Amino acid sequence: MKHRLPLSLSLFGAALLITGIALKLNHLMGAIVLSNAGFCLLIAGLIWLMVAVLRNR
């Protein structure tokens, strides 16, 4: 891949943004456990994709 660093930074920024949104939504939603599980899986997937991009798979 030609643009590994910008892509990995974008993925890391998206993971941080989703974490912030998840923390804010926990105060508004009733299904806290279910939403936290979904957000955790999404953030883990983004970080895993970022690591894969940096390793150039």
mmCIF file of N, CA and C in Angstrom, residues 17-56:
data_model
loop_
_atom_site.group_PDB
_atom_site.id
_atom_site.type_symbol
_atom_site.label_atom_id
_atom_site.label_comp_id
_atom_site.label_asym_id
_atom_site.label_seq_id
_atom_site.Cartn_x
_atom_site.Cartn_y
_atom_site.Cartn_z
ATOM 1 N N LEU A 17 -13.019 8.425 17.853
ATOM 2 C CA LEU A 17 -14.299 9.119 17.685
ATOM 3 C C LEU A 17 -15.459 8.230 18.106
ATOM 4 N N ILE A 18 -15.424 6.975 17.707
ATOM 5 C CA ILE A 18 -16.485 6.052 18.073
ATOM 6 C C ILE A 18 -16.488 5.813 19.580
ATOM 7 N N THR A 19 -15.298 5.788 20.198
ATOM 8 C CA THR A 19 -15.233 5.647 21.648
ATOM 9 C C THR A 19 -15.911 6.827 22.337
ATOM 10 N N GLY A 20 -15.666 8.029 21.862
ATOM 11 C CA GLY A 20 -16.307 9.213 22.432
ATOM 12 C C GLY A 20 -17.813 9.196 22.260
ATOM 13 N N ILE A 21 -18.262 8.782 21.085
ATOM 14 C CA ILE A 21 -19.698 8.695 20.841
ATOM 15 C C ILE A 21 -20.329 7.644 21.753
ATOM 16 N N ALA A 22 -19.627 6.517 21.940
ATOM 17 C CA ALA A 22 -20.151 5.459 22.802
ATOM 18 C C ALA A 22 -20.292 5.946 24.238
ATOM 19 N N LEU A 23 -19.305 6.685 24.721
ATOM 20 C CA LEU A 23 -19.386 7.196 26.093
ATOM 21 C C LEU A 23 -20.531 8.176 26.256
ATOM 22 N N LYS A 24 -20.763 9.002 25.247
ATOM 23 C CA LYS A 24 -21.862 9.962 25.320
ATOM 24 C C LYS A 24 -23.221 9.270 25.226
ATOM 25 N N LEU A 25 -23.322 8.249 24.373
ATOM 26 C CA LEU A 25 -24.597 7.549 24.208
ATOM 27 C C LEU A 25 -24.959 6.685 25.407
ATOM 28 N N ASN A 26 -23.969 6.295 26.204
ATOM 29 C CA ASN A 26 -24.273 5.481 27.387
ATOM 30 C C ASN A 26 -25.190 6.215 28.359
ATOM 31 N N HIS A 27 -25.139 7.517 28.354
ATOM 32 C CA HIS A 27 -26.003 8.293 29.242
ATOM 33 C C HIS A 27 -27.427 8.403 28.692
ATOM 34 N N LEU A 28 -27.587 8.204 27.395
ATOM 35 C CA LEU A 28 -28.891 8.402 26.773
ATOM 36 C C LEU A 28 -29.643 7.114 26.483
ATOM 37 N N MET A 29 -28.923 6.005 26.366
ATOM 38 C CA MET A 29 -29.561 4.751 25.948
ATOM 39 C C MET A 29 -29.914 3.869 27.136
ATOM 40 N N GLY A 30 -30.860 2.993 26.919
ATOM 41 C CA GLY A 30 -31.226 2.042 27.955
ATOM 42 C C GLY A 30 -30.469 0.723 27.831
ATOM 43 N N ALA A 31 -30.077 0.359 26.617
ATOM 44 C CA ALA A 31 -29.387 -0.913 26.381
ATOM 45 C C ALA A 31 -27.881 -0.695 26.426
ATOM 46 N N ILE A 32 -27.380 -0.407 27.608
ATOM 47 C CA ILE A 32 -25.975 -0.052 27.749
ATOM 48 C C ILE A 32 -25.053 -1.223 27.446
ATOM 49 N N VAL A 33 -25.372 -2.405 27.961
ATOM 50 C CA VAL A 33 -24.492 -3.566 27.780
ATOM 51 C C VAL A 33 -24.416 -3.953 26.309
ATOM 52 N N LEU A 34 -25.544 -3.978 25.632
ATOM 53 C CA LEU A 34 -25.569 -4.357 24.229
ATOM 54 C C LEU A 34 -24.839 -3.336 23.361
ATOM 55 N N SER A 35 -25.051 -2.062 23.618
ATOM 56 C CA SER A 35 -24.369 -1.043 22.821
ATOM 57 C C SER A 35 -22.871 -1.046 23.097
ATOM 58 N N ASN A 36 -22.466 -1.264 24.348
ATOM 59 C CA ASN A 36 -21.042 -1.333 24.661
ATOM 60 C C ASN A 36 -20.370 -2.510 23.980
ATOM 61 N N ALA A 37 -21.045 -3.639 23.912
ATOM 62 C CA ALA A 37 -20.482 -4.801 23.231
ATOM 63 C C ALA A 37 -20.281 -4.508 21.743
ATOM 64 N N GLY A 38 -21.252 -3.889 21.128
ATOM 65 C CA GLY A 38 -21.130 -3.534 19.716
ATOM 66 C C GLY A 38 -20.028 -2.533 19.462
ATOM 67 N N PHE A 39 -19.951 -1.513 20.302
ATOM 68 C CA PHE A 39 -18.900 -0.512 20.141
ATOM 69 C C PHE A 39 -17.516 -1.120 20.370
ATOM 70 N N CYS A 40 -17.395 -2.000 21.355
ATOM 71 C CA CYS A 40 -16.095 -2.637 21.621
ATOM 72 C C CYS A 40 -15.651 -3.487 20.440
ATOM 73 N N LEU A 41 -16.571 -4.233 19.852
ATOM 74 C CA LEU A 41 -16.224 -5.039 18.686
ATOM 75 C C LEU A 41 -15.834 -4.166 17.498
ATOM 76 N N LEU A 42 -16.547 -3.075 17.302
ATOM 77 C CA LEU A 42 -16.232 -2.171 16.198
ATOM 78 C C LEU A 42 -14.872 -1.513 16.381
ATOM 79 N N ILE A 43 -14.575 -1.067 17.584
ATOM 80 C CA ILE A 43 -13.292 -0.427 17.855
ATOM 81 C C ILE A 43 -12.160 -1.442 17.736
ATOM 82 N N ALA A 44 -12.370 -2.656 18.240
ATOM 83 C CA ALA A 44 -11.337 -3.693 18.108
ATOM 84 C C ALA A 44 -11.078 -4.017 16.641
ATOM 85 N N GLY A 45 -12.127 -4.062 15.846
ATOM 86 C CA GLY A 45 -11.963 -4.305 14.416
ATOM 87 C C GLY A 45 -11.197 -3.191 13.719
ATOM 88 N N LEU A 46 -11.488 -1.944 14.079
ATOM 89 C CA LEU A 46 -10.759 -0.828 13.476
ATOM 90 C C LEU A 46 -9.286 -0.843 13.858
ATOM 91 N N ILE A 47 -8.998 -1.151 15.115
ATOM 92 C CA ILE A 47 -7.605 -1.196 15.547
ATOM 93 C C ILE A 47 -6.886 -2.372 14.889
ATOM 94 N N TRP A 48 -7.570 -3.507 14.752
ATOM 95 C CA TRP A 48 -6.981 -4.660 14.089
ATOM 96 C C TRP A 48 -6.681 -4.335 12.628
ATOM 97 N N LEU A 49 -7.594 -3.632 11.968
ATOM 98 C CA LEU A 49 -7.379 -3.219 10.581
ATOM 99 C C LEU A 49 -6.217 -2.243 10.484
ATOM 100 N N MET A 50 -6.085 -1.342 11.460
ATOM 101 C CA MET A 50 -4.978 -0.397 11.466
ATOM 102 C C MET A 50 -3.643 -1.129 11.586
ATOM 103 N N VAL A 51 -3.576 -2.110 12.465
ATOM 104 C CA VAL A 51 -2.338 -2.891 12.637
ATOM 105 C C VAL A 51 -2.027 -3.661 11.347
ATOM 106 N N ALA A 52 -3.045 -4.215 10.713
ATOM 107 C CA ALA A 52 -2.835 -4.948 9.463
ATOM 108 C C ALA A 52 -2.325 -4.014 8.365
ATOM 109 N N VAL A 53 -2.834 -2.795 8.328
ATOM 110 C CA VAL A 53 -2.374 -1.824 7.327
ATOM 111 C C VAL A 53 -0.915 -1.453 7.588
ATOM 112 N N LEU A 54 -0.568 -1.258 8.853
ATOM 113 C CA LEU A 54 0.804 -0.901 9.170
ATOM 114 C C LEU A 54 1.770 -2.047 8.888
ATOM 115 N N ARG A 55 1.313 -3.282 9.033
ATOM 116 C CA ARG A 55 2.165 -4.435 8.718
ATOM 117 C C ARG A 55 2.191 -4.727 7.238
ATOM 118 N N ASN A 56 1.324 -4.072 6.462
ATOM 119 C CA ASN A 56 1.266 -4.176 4.997
ATOM 120 C C ASN A 56 0.906 -5.580 4.541
#
